[in-house]
PDB file of C-alpha atoms and ligand atoms in Angstrom:
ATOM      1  CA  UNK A  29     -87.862 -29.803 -41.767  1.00  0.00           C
ATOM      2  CA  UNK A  30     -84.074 -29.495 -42.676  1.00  0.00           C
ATOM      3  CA  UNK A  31     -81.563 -29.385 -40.412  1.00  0.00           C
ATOM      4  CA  UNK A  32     -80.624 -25.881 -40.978  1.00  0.00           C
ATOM      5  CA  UNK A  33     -84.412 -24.845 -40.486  1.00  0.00           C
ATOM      6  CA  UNK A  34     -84.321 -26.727 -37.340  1.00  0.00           C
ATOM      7  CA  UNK A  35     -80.786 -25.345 -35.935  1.00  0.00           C
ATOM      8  CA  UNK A  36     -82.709 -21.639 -36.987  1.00  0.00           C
ATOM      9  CA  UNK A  37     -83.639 -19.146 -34.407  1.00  0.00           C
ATOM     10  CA  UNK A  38     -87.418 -18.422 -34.168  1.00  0.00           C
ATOM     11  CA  UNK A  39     -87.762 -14.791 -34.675  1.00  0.00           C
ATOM     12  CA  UNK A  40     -87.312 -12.690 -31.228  1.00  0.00           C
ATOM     13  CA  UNK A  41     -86.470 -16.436 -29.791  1.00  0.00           C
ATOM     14  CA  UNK A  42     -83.697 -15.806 -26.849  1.00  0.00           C
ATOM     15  CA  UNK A  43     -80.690 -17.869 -27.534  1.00  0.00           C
ATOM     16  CA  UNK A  44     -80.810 -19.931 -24.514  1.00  0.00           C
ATOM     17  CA  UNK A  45     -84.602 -20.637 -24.768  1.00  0.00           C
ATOM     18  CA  UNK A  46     -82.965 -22.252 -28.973  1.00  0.00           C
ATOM     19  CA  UNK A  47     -80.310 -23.672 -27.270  1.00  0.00           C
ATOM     20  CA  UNK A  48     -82.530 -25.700 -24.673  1.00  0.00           C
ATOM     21  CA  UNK A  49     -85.297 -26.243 -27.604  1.00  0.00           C
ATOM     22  CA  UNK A  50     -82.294 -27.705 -29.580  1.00  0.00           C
ATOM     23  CA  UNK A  51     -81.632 -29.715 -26.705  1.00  0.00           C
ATOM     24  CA  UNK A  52     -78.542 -30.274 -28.287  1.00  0.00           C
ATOM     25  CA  UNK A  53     -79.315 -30.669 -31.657  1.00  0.00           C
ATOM     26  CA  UNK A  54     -76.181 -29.083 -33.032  1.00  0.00           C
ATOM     27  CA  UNK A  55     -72.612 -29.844 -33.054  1.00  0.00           C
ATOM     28  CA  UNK A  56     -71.794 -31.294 -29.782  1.00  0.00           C
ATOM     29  CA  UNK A  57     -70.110 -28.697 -28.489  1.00  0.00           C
ATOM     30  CA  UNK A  58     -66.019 -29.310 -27.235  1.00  0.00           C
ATOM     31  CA  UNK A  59     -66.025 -28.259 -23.487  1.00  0.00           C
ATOM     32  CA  UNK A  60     -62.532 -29.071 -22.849  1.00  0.00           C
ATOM     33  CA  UNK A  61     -61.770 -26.621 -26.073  1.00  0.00           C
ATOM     34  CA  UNK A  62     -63.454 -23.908 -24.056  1.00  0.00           C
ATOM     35  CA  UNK A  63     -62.030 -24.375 -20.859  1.00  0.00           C
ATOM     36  CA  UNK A  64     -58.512 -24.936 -22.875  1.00  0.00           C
ATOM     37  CA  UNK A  65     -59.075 -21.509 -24.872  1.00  0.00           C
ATOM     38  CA  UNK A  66     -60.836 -18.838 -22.025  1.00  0.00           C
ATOM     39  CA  UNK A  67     -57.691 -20.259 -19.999  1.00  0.00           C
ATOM     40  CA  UNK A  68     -55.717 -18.391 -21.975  1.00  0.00           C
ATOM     41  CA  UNK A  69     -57.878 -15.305 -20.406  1.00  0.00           C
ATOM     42  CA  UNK A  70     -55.618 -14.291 -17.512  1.00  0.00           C
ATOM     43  CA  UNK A  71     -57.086 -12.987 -14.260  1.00  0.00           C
ATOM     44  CA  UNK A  72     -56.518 -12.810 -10.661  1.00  0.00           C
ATOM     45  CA  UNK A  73     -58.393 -14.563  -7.773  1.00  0.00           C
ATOM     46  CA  UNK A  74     -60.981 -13.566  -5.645  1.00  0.00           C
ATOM     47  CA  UNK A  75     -62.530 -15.466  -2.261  1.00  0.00           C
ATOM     48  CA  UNK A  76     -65.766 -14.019  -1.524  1.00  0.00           C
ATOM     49  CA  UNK A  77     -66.967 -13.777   1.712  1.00  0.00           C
ATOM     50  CA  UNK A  78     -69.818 -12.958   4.355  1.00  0.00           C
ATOM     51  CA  UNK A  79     -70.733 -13.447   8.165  1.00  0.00           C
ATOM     52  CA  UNK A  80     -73.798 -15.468   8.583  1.00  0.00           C
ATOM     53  CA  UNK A  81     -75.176 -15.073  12.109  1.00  0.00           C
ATOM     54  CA  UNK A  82     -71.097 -15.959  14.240  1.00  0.00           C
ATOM     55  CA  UNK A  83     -70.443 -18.079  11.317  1.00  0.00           C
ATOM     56  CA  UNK A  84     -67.676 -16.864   8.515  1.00  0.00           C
ATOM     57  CA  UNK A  85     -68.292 -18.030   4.848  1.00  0.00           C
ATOM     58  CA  UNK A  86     -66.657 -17.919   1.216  1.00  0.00           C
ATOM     59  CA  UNK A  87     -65.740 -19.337  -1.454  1.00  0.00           C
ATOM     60  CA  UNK A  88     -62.891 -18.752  -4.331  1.00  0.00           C
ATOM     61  CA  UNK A  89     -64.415 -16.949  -7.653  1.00  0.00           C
ATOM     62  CA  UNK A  90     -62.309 -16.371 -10.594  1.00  0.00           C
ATOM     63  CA  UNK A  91     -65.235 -14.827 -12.280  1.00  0.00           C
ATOM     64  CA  UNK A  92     -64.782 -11.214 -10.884  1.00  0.00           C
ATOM     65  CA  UNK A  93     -64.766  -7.929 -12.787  1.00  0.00           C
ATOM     66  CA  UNK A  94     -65.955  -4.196 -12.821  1.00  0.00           C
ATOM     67  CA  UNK A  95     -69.161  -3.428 -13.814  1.00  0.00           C
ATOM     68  CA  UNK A  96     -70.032   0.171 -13.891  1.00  0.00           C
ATOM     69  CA  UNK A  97     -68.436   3.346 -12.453  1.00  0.00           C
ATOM     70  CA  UNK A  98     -71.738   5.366 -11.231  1.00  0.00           C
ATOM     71  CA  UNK A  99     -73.221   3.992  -9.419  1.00  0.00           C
ATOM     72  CA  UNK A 100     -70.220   1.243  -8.263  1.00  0.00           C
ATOM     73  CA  UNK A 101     -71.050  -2.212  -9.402  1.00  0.00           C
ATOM     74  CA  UNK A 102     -69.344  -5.344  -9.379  1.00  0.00           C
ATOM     75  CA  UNK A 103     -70.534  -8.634 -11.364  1.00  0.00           C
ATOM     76  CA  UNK A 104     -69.627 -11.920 -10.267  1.00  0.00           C
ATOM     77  CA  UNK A 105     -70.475 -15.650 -11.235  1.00  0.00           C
ATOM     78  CA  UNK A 106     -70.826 -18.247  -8.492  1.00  0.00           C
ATOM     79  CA  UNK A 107     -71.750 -21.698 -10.220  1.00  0.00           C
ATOM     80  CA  UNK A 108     -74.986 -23.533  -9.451  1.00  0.00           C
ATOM     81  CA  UNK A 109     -73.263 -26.201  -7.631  1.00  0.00           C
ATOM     82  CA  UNK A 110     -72.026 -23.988  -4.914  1.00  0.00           C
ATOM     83  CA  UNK A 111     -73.008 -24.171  -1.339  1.00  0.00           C
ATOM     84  CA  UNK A 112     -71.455 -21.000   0.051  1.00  0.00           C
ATOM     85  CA  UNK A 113     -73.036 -18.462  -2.410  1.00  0.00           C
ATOM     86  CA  UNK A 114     -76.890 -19.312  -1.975  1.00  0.00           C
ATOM     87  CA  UNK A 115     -75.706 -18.533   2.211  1.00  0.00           C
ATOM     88  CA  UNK A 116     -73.814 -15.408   1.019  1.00  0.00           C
ATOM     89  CA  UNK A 117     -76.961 -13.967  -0.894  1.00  0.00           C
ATOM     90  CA  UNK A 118     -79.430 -14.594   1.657  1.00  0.00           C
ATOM     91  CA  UNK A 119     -76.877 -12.456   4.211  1.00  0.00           C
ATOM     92  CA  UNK A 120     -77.025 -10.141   1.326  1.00  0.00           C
ATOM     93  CA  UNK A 121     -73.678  -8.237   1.870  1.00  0.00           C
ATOM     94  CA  UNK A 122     -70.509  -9.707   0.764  1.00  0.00           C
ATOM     95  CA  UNK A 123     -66.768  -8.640   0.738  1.00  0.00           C
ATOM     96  CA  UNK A 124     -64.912  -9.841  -2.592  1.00  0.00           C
ATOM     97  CA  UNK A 125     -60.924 -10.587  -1.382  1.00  0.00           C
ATOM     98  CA  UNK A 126     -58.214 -10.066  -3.917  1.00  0.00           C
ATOM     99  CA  UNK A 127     -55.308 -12.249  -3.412  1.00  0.00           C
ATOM    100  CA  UNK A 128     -52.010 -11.508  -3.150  1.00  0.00           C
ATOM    101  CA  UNK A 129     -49.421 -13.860  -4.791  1.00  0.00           C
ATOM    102  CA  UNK A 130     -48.385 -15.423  -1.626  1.00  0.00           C
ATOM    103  CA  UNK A 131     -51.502 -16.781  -0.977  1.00  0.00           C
ATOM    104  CA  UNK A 132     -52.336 -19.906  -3.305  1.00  0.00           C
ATOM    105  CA  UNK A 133     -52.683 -22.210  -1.093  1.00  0.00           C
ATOM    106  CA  UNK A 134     -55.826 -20.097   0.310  1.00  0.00           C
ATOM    107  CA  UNK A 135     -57.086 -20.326  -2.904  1.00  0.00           C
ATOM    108  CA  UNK A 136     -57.393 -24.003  -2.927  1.00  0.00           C
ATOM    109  CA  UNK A 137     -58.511 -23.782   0.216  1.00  0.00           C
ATOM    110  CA  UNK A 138     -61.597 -22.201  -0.145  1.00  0.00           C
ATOM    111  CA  UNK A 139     -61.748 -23.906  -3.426  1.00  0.00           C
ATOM    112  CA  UNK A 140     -63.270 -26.765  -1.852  1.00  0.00           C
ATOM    113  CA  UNK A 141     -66.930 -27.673  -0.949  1.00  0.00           C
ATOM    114  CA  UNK A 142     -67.333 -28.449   2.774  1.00  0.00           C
ATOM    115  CA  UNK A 143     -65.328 -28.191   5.990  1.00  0.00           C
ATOM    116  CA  UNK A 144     -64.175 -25.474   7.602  1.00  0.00           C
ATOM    117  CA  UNK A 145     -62.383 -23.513   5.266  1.00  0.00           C
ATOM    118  CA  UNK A 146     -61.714 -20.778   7.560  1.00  0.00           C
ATOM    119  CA  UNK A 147     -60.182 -23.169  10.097  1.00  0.00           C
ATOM    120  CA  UNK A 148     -56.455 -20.953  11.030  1.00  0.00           C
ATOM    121  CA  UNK A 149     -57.465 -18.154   8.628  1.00  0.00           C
ATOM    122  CA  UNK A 150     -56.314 -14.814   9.853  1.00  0.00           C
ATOM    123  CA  UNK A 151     -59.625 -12.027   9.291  1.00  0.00           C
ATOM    124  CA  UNK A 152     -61.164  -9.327  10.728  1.00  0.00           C
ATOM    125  CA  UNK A 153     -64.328  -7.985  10.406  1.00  0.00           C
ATOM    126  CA  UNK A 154     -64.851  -5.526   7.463  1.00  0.00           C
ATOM    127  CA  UNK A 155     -66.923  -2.164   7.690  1.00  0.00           C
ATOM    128  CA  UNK A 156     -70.238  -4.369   6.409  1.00  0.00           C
ATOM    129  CA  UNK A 157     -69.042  -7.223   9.132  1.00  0.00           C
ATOM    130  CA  UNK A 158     -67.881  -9.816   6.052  1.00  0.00           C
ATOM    131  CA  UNK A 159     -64.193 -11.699   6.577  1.00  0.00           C
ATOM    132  CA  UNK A 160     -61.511  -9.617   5.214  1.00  0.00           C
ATOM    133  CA  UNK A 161     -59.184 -12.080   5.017  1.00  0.00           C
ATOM    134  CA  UNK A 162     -55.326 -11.559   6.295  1.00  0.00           C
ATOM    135  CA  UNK A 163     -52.737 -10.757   3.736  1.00  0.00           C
ATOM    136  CA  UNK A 164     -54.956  -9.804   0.958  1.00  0.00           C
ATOM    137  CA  UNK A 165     -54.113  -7.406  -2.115  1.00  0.00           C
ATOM    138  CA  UNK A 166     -57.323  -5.368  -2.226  1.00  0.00           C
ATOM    139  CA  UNK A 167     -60.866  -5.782  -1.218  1.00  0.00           C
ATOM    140  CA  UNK A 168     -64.384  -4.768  -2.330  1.00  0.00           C
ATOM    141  CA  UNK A 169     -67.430  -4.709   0.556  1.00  0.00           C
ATOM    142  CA  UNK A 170     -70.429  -4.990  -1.793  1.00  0.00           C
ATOM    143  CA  UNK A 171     -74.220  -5.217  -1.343  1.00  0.00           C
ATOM    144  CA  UNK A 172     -76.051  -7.982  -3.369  1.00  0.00           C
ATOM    145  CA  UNK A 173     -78.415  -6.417  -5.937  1.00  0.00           C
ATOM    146  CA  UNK A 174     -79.215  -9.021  -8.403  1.00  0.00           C
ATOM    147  CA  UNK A 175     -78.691 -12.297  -9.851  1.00  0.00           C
ATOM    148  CA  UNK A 176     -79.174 -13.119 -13.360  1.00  0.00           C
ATOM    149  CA  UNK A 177     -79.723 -16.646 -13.944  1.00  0.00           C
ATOM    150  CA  UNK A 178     -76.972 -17.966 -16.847  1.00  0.00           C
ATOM    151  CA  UNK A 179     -76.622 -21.092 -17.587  1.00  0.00           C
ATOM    152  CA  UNK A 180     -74.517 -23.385 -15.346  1.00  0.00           C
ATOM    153  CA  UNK A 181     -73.882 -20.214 -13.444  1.00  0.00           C
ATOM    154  CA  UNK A 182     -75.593 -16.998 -12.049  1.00  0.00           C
ATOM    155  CA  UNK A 183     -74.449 -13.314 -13.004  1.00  0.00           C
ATOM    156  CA  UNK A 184     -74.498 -11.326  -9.433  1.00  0.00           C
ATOM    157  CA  UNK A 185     -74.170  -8.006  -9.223  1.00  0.00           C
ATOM    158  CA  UNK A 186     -72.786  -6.285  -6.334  1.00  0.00           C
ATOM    159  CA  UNK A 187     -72.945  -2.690  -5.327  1.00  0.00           C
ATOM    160  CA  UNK A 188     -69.424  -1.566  -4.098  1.00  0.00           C
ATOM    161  CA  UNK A 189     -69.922   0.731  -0.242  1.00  0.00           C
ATOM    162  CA  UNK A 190     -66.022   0.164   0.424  1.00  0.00           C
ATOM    163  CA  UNK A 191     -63.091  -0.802  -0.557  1.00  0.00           C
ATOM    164  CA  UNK A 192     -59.641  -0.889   0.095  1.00  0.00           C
ATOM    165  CA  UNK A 193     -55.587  -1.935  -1.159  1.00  0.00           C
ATOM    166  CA  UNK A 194     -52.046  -2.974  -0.356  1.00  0.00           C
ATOM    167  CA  UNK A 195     -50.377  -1.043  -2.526  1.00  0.00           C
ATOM    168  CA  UNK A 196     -47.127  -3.074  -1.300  1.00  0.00           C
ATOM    169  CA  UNK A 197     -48.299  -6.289  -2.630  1.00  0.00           C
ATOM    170  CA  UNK A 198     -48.670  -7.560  -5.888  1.00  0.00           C
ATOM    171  CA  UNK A 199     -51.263  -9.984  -7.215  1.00  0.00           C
ATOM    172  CA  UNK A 200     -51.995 -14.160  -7.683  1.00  0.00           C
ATOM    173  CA  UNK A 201     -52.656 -14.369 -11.445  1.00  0.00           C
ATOM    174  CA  UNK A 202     -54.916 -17.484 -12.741  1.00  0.00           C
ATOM    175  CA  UNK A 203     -54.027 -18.482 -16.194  1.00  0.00           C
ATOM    176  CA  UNK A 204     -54.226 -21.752 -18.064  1.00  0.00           C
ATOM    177  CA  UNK A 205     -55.004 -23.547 -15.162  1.00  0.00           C
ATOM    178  CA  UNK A 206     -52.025 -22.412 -12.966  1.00  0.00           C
ATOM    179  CA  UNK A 207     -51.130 -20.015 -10.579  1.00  0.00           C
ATOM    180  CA  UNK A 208     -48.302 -17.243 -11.409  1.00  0.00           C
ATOM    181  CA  UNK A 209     -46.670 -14.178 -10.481  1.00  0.00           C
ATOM    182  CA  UNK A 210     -47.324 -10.859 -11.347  1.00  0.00           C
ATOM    183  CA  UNK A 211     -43.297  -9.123 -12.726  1.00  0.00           C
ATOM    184  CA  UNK A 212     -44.014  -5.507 -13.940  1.00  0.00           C
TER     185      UNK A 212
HETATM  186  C1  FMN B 304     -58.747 -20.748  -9.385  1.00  0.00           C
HETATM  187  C2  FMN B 304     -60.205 -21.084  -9.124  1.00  0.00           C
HETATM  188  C3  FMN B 304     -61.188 -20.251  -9.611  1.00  0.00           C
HETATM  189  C4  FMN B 304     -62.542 -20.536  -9.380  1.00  0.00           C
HETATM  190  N1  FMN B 304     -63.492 -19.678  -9.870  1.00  0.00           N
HETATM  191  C5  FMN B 304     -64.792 -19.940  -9.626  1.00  0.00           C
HETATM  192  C6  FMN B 304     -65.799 -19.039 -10.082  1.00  0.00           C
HETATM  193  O1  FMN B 304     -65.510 -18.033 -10.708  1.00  0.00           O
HETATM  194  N2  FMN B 304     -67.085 -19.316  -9.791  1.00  0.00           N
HETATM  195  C7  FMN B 304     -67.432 -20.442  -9.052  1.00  0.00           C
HETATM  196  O2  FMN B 304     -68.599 -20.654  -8.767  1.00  0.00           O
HETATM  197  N3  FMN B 304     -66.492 -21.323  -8.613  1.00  0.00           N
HETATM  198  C8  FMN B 304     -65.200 -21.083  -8.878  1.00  0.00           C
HETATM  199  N4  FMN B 304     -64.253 -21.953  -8.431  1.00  0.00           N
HETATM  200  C9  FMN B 304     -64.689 -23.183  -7.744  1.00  0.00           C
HETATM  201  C10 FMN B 304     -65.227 -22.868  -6.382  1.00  0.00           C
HETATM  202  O3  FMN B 304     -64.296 -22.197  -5.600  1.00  0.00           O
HETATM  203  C11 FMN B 304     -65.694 -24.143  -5.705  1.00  0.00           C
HETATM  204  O4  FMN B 304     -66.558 -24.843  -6.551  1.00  0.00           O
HETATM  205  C12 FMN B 304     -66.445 -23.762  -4.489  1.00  0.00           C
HETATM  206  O5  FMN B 304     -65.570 -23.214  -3.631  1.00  0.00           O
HETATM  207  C13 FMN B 304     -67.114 -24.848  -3.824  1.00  0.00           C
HETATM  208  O6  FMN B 304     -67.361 -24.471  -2.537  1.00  0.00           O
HETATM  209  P1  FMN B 304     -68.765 -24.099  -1.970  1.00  0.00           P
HETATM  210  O7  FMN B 304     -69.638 -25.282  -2.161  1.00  0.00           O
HETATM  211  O8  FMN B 304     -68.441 -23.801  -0.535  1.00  0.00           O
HETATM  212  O9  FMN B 304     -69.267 -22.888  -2.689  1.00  0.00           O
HETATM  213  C14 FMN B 304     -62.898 -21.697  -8.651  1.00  0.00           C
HETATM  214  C15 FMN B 304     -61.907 -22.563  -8.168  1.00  0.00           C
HETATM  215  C16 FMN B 304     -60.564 -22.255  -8.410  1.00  0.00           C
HETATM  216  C17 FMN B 304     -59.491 -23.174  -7.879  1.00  0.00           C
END
């Protein structure tokens, strides 16, 4: 069997089920050339948070966009390896923080696995009881619906029940790896 016939998609097969059957059998694929070229993708920053039991939870997710108008989703990907999302599903109602530009060091914060990463973090409770944190630029209380699983990751989508903005404030912007400033 030739490469090429190998490397070919069984009819109707799903592209991850070839890519797993290849198990690699193509071009090694250059990671760091993906990570280097979506960088130039820029975004803002999101920490994602909910209230398990008395205990506050989140973690930051750059992976945050709009899904659909009617009815309000949101879509999200938390990767495998976090420890916060899998507590934040289970509470099943979630409040997605966008940061404001003053607040990268937040980001980091709650960029890390462990600890108390709400330790001297101003929030109150949102309308669905999840952190909204202090000194955000807009938030999004949403209502898990689904995960999708996807690769190294999980697509979740959230259905949006409130939301709110600081006009006044402008945005943290995530782009090749760095943190900027948002200058209309
Ligand atoms: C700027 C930035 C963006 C990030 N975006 C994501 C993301 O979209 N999805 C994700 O799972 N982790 C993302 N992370 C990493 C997580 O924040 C980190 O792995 C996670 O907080 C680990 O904590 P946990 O174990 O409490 O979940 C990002 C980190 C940074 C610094």
């Amino acid at each position: 069997m030739s490469t090429e016939e190998r490397d070919a998609d069984e009819p109707g097969e799903d592209l991850l089920a070839a890519e797993g059957r290849r198990g690699g059998h193509r071009r090694p694929f250059d990671t760091a050339r993906f990570r280097e070229v979506l960088g130039h993708f820029p975004t803002g920053v999101t920490i994602v948070t909910a209230i398990e039991g008395p205990e506050p939870v989140g973690f930051t997710c750059q992976a945050f966009a709009s899904l659909s108008l009617d009815p309000p989703l949101v879509v999200l990907a938390p990767g495998k390896g976090s420890t916060s999302w899998p507590r934040i599903a289970t509470v099943g109602r979630f409040c997605v923080n966008v940061l404001a530009e003053d607040q990268e060091a937040l980001c980091r914060d709650f960029a890390v696995s462990g600890g108390d990463k709400f330790a001297g973090v101003g929030w109150r409770p949102a309308g669905n009881g999840a952190p909204l944190l202090e000194g955000v630029l807009a938030w999004v209380e949403c209502r898990f619906v689904e995960a999708y699983d996807a690769g190294d990751h999980e697509l979740v989508v959230g259905l949006v029940e409130e939301m709110g903005v600081e006009p006044h404030r402008r945005p943290l912007l995530y782009y090749r790896g760095g943190f900027g400033r948002f200058e209309p």
